[in-house]
XYZ file of N, CA and C in Angstrom:
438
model
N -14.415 -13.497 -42.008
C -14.639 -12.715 -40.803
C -13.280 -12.454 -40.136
N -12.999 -11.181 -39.526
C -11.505 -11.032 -38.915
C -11.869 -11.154 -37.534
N -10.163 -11.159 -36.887
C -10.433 -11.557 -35.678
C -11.230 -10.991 -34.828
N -11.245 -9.546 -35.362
C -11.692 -8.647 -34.088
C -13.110 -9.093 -34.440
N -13.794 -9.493 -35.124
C -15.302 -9.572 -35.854
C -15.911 -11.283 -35.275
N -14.681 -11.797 -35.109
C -14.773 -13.331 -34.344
C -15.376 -12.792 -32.707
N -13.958 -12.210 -32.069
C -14.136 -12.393 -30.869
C -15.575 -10.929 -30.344
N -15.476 -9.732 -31.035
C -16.661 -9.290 -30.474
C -17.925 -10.107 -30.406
N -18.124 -11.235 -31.714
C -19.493 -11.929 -31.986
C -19.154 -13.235 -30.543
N -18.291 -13.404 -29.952
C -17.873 -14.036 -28.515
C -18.142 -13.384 -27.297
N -17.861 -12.326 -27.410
C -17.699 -11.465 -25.917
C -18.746 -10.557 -25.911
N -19.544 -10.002 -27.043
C -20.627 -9.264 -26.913
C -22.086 -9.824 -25.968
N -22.054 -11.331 -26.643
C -23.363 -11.471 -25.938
C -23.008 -11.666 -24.533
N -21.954 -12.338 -23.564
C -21.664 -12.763 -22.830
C -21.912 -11.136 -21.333
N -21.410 -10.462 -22.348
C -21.328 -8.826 -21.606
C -22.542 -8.591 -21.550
N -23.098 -8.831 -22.319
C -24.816 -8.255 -22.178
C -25.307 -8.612 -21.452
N -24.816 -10.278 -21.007
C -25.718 -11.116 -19.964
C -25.584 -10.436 -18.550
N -24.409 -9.749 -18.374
C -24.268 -9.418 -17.338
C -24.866 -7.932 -17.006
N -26.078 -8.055 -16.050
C -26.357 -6.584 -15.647
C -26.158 -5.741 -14.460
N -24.676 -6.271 -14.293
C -23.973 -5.097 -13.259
C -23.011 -4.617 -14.170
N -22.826 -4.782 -15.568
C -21.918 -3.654 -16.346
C -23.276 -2.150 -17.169
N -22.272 -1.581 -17.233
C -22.835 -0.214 -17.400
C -22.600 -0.110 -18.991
N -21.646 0.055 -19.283
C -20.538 -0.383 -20.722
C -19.623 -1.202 -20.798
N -19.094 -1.495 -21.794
C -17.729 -1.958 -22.087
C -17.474 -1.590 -23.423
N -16.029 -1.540 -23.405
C -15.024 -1.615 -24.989
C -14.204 -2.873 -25.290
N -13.921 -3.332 -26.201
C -12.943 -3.606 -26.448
C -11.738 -2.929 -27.471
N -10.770 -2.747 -27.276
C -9.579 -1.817 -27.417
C -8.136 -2.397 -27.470
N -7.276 -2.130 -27.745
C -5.944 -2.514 -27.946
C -5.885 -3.087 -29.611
N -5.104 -4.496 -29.746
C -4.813 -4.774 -31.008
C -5.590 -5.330 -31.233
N -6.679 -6.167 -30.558
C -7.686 -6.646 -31.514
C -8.672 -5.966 -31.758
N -8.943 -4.515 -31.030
C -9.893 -3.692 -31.644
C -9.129 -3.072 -33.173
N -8.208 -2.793 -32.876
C -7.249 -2.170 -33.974
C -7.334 -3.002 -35.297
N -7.806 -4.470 -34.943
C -7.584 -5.576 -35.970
C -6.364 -5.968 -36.540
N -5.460 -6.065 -35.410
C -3.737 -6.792 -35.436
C -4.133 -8.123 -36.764
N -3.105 -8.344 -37.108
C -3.423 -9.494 -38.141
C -3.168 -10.716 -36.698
N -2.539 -10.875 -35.739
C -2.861 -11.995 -34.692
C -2.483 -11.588 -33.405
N -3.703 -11.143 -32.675
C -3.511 -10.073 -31.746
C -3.524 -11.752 -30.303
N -2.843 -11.196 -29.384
C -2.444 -12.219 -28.746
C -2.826 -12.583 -27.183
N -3.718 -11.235 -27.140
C -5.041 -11.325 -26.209
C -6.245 -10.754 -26.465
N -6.861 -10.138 -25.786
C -8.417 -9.433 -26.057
C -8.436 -8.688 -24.895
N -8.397 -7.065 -25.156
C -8.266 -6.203 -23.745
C -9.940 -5.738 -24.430
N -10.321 -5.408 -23.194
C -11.680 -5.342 -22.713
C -12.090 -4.063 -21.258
N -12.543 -3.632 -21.703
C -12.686 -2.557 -20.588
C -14.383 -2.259 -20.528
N -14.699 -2.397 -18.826
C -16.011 -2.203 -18.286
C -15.915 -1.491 -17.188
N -17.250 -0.536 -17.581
C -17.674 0.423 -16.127
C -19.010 -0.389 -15.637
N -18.386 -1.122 -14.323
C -19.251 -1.811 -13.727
C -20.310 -0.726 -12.792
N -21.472 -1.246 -12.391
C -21.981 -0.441 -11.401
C -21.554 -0.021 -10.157
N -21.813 0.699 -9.238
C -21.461 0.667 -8.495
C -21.405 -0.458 -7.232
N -20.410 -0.977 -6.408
C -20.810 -1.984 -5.511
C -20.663 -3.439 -6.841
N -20.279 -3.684 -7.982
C -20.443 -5.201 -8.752
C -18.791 -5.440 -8.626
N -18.949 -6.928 -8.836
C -17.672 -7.640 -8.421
C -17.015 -6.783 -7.396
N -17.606 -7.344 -6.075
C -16.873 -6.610 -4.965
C -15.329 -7.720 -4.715
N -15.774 -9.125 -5.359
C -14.099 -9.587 -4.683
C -13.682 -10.033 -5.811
N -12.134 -10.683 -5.840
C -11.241 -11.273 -6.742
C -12.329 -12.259 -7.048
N -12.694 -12.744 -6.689
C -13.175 -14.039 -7.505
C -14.259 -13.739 -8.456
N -15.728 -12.758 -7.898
C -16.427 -12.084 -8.357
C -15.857 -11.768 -10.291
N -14.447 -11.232 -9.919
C -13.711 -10.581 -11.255
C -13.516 -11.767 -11.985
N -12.459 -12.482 -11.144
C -11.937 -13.626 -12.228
C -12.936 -14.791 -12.339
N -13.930 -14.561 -12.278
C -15.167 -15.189 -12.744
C -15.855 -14.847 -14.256
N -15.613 -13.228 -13.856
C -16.184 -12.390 -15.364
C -14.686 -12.950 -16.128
N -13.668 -12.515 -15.568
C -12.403 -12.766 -16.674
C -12.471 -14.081 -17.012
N -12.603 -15.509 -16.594
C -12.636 -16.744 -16.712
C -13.930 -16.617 -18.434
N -14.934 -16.417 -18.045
C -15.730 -16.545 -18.782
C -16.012 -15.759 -20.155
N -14.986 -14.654 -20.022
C -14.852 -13.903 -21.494
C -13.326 -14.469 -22.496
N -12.460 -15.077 -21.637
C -11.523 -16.192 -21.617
C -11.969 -17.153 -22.654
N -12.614 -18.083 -22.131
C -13.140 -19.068 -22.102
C -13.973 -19.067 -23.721
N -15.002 -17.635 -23.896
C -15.242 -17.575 -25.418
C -14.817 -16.757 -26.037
N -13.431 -16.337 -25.559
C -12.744 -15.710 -26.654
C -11.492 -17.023 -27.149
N -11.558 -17.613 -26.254
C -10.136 -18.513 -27.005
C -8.984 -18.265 -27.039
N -8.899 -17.149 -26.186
C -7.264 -16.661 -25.656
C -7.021 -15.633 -24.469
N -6.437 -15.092 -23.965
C -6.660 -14.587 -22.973
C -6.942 -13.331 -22.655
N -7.721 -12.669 -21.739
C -8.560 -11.353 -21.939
C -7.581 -10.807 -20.650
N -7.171 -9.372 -21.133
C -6.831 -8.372 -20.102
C -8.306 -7.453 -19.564
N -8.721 -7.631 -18.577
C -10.036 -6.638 -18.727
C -9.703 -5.370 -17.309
N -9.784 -4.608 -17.732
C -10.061 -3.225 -17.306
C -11.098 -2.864 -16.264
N -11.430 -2.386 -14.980
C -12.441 -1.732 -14.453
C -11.976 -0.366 -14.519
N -12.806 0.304 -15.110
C -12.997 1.849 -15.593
C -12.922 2.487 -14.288
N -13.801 2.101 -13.086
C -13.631 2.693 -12.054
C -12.497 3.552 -11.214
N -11.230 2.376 -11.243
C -10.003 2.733 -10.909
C -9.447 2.351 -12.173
N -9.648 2.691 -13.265
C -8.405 3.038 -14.607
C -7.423 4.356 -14.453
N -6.342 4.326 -14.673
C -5.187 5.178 -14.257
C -5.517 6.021 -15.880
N -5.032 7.321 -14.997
C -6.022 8.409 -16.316
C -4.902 8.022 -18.116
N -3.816 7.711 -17.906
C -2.911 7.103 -19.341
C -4.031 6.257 -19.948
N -3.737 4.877 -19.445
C -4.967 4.198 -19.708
C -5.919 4.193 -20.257
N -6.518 4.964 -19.309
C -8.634 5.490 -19.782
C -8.378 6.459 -21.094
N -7.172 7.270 -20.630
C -7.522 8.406 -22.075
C -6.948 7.338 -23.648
N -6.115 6.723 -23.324
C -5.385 5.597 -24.880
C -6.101 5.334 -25.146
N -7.211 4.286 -24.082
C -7.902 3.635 -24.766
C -9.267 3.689 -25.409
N -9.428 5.340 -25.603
C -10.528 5.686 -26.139
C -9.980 5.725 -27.188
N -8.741 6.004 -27.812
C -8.660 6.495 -29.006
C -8.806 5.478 -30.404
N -8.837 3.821 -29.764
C -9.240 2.868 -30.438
C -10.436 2.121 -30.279
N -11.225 2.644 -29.151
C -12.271 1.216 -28.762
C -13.582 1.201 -29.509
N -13.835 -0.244 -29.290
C -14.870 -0.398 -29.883
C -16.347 -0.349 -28.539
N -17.081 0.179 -29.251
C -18.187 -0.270 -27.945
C -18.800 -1.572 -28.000
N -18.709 -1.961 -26.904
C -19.384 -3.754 -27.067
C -21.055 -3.842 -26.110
N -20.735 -2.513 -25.391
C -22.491 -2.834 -24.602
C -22.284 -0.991 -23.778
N -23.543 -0.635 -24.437
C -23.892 0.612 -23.936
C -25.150 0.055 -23.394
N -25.166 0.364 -21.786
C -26.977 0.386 -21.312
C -26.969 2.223 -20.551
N -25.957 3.126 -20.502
C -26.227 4.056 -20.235
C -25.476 5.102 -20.667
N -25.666 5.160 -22.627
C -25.065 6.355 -23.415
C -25.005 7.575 -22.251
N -25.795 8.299 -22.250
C -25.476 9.473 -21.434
C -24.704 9.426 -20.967
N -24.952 8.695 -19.994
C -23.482 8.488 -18.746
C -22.163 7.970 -19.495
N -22.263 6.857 -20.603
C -20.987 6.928 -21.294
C -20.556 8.149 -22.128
N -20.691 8.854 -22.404
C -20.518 9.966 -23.613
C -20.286 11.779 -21.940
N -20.837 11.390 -20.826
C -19.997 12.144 -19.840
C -18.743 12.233 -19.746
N -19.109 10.368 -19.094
C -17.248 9.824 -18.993
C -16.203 10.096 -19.857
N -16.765 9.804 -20.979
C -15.925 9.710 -22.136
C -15.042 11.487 -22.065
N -16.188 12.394 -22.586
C -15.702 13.451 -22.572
C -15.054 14.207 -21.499
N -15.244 13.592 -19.809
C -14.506 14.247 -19.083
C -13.059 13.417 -19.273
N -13.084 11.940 -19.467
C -11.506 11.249 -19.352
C -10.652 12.185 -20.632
N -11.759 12.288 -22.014
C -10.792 12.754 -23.163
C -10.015 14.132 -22.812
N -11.089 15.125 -21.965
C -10.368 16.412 -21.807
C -9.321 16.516 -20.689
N -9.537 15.780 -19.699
C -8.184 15.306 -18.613
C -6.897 14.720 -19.428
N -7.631 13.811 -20.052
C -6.013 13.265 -20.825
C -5.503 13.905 -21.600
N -6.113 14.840 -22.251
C -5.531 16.041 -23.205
C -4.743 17.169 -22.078
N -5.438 17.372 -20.920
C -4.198 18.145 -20.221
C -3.269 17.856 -19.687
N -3.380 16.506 -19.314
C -2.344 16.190 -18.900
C -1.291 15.154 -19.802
N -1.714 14.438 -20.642
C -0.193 14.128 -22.173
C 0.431 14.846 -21.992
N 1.288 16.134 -22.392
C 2.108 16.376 -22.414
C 2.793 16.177 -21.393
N 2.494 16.193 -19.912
C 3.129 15.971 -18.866
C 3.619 14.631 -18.874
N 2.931 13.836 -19.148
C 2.801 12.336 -19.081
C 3.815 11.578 -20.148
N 3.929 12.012 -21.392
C 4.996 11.833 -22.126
C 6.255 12.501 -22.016
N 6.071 13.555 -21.214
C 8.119 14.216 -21.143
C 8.143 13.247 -19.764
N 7.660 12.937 -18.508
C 7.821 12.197 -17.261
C 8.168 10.620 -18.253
N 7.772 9.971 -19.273
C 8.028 8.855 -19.581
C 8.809 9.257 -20.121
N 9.378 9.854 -21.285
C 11.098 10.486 -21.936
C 12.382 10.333 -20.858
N 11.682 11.121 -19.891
C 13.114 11.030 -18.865
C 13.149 9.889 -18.550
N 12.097 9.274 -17.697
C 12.587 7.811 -17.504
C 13.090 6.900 -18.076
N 12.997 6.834 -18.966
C 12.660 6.032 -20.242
C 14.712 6.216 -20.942
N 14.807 7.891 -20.769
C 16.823 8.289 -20.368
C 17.148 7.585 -19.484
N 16.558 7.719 -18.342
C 17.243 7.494 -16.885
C 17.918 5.589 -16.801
N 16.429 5.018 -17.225
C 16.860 3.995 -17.254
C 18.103 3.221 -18.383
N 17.951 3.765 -19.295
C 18.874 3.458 -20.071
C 20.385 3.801 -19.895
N 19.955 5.030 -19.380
C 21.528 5.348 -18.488
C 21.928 4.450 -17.497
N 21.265 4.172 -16.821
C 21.716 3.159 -15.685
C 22.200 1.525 -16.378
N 21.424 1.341 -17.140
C 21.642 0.311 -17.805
C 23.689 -0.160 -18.411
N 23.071 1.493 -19.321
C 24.596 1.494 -19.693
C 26.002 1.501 -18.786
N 25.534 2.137 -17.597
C 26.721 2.383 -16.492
C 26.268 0.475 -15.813
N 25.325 0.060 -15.947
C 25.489 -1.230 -15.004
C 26.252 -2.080 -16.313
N 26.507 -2.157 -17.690
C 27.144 -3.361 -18.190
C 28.197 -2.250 -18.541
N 28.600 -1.117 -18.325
C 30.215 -0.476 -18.194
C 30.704 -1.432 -17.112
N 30.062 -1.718 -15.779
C 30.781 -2.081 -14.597
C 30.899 -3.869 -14.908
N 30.152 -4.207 -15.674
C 30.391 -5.583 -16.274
C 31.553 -5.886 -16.852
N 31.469 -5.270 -17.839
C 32.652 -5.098 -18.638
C 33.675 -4.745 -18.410
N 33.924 -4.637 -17.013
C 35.316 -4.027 -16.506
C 36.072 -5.173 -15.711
N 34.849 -6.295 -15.071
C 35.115 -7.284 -14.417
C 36.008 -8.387 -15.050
């Protein structure tokens, strides 16, 4: 069994138990099936009004933690930053659909937003991505002069 086939048979039932999620994925390298992926990212569209506080959350995070055996990054879809939401469709796995329709909306409005806006989103990370390196180089020029 691989990892990703370990920890969904961990985190699937646990998600199910809970019925203030709508969906979830899991996504990143252990959806990808990394040969030793070094957390478990997880993404849920909670209902509206669920886990209203920190603890509420790191209660769900504690406990998908806890049977995954390493540590979970988890996602609320709600406020996911549109980079994000659109990446992480392009690997996820579904771990709990209770409202296809409404997932397969979402889905298709995040995929066609993130398709207009990538290109923007990757030349804004290019420059930065210059900028900083430039600075870098001018901060150990001024090192190196000392």
């Amino acid at each position: 069994m691989s990892k990703r086939d370990e920890v969904i048979a961990q985190v699937e039932p646990l998600l199910a138990a809970e019925p203030a999620l709508r969906w979830a994925y899991l996504f990143g390298s252990c959806a990808r099936d990394a040969v030793a992926p070094r957390d478990v990212d997880v993404a849920v569209m909670p209902r509206e009004g669920a886990y209203p506080t920190a603890v509420d959350w790191g209660m769900l995070i504690a406990t998908l933690e806890a049977a995954a055996g390493m540590p979970v990054d988890l996602v609320d879809l709600r406020t996911a930053p549109l980079p994000l939401a659109g990446t992480l469709l392009e690997d996820r796995v579904v771990l709990l659909d209770r409202e296809p329709g409404a997932r397969h909306v979402w889905e298709a409005d995040t995929t066609s937003r993130w398709i207009d806006f990538r290109p923007a989103y990757e030349r804004y990370t290019r420059v930065r991505q210059m900028a900083m390196s430039e600075r870098l180089d001018r901060e150990r020029g001024r090192k190196g002069d000392g």
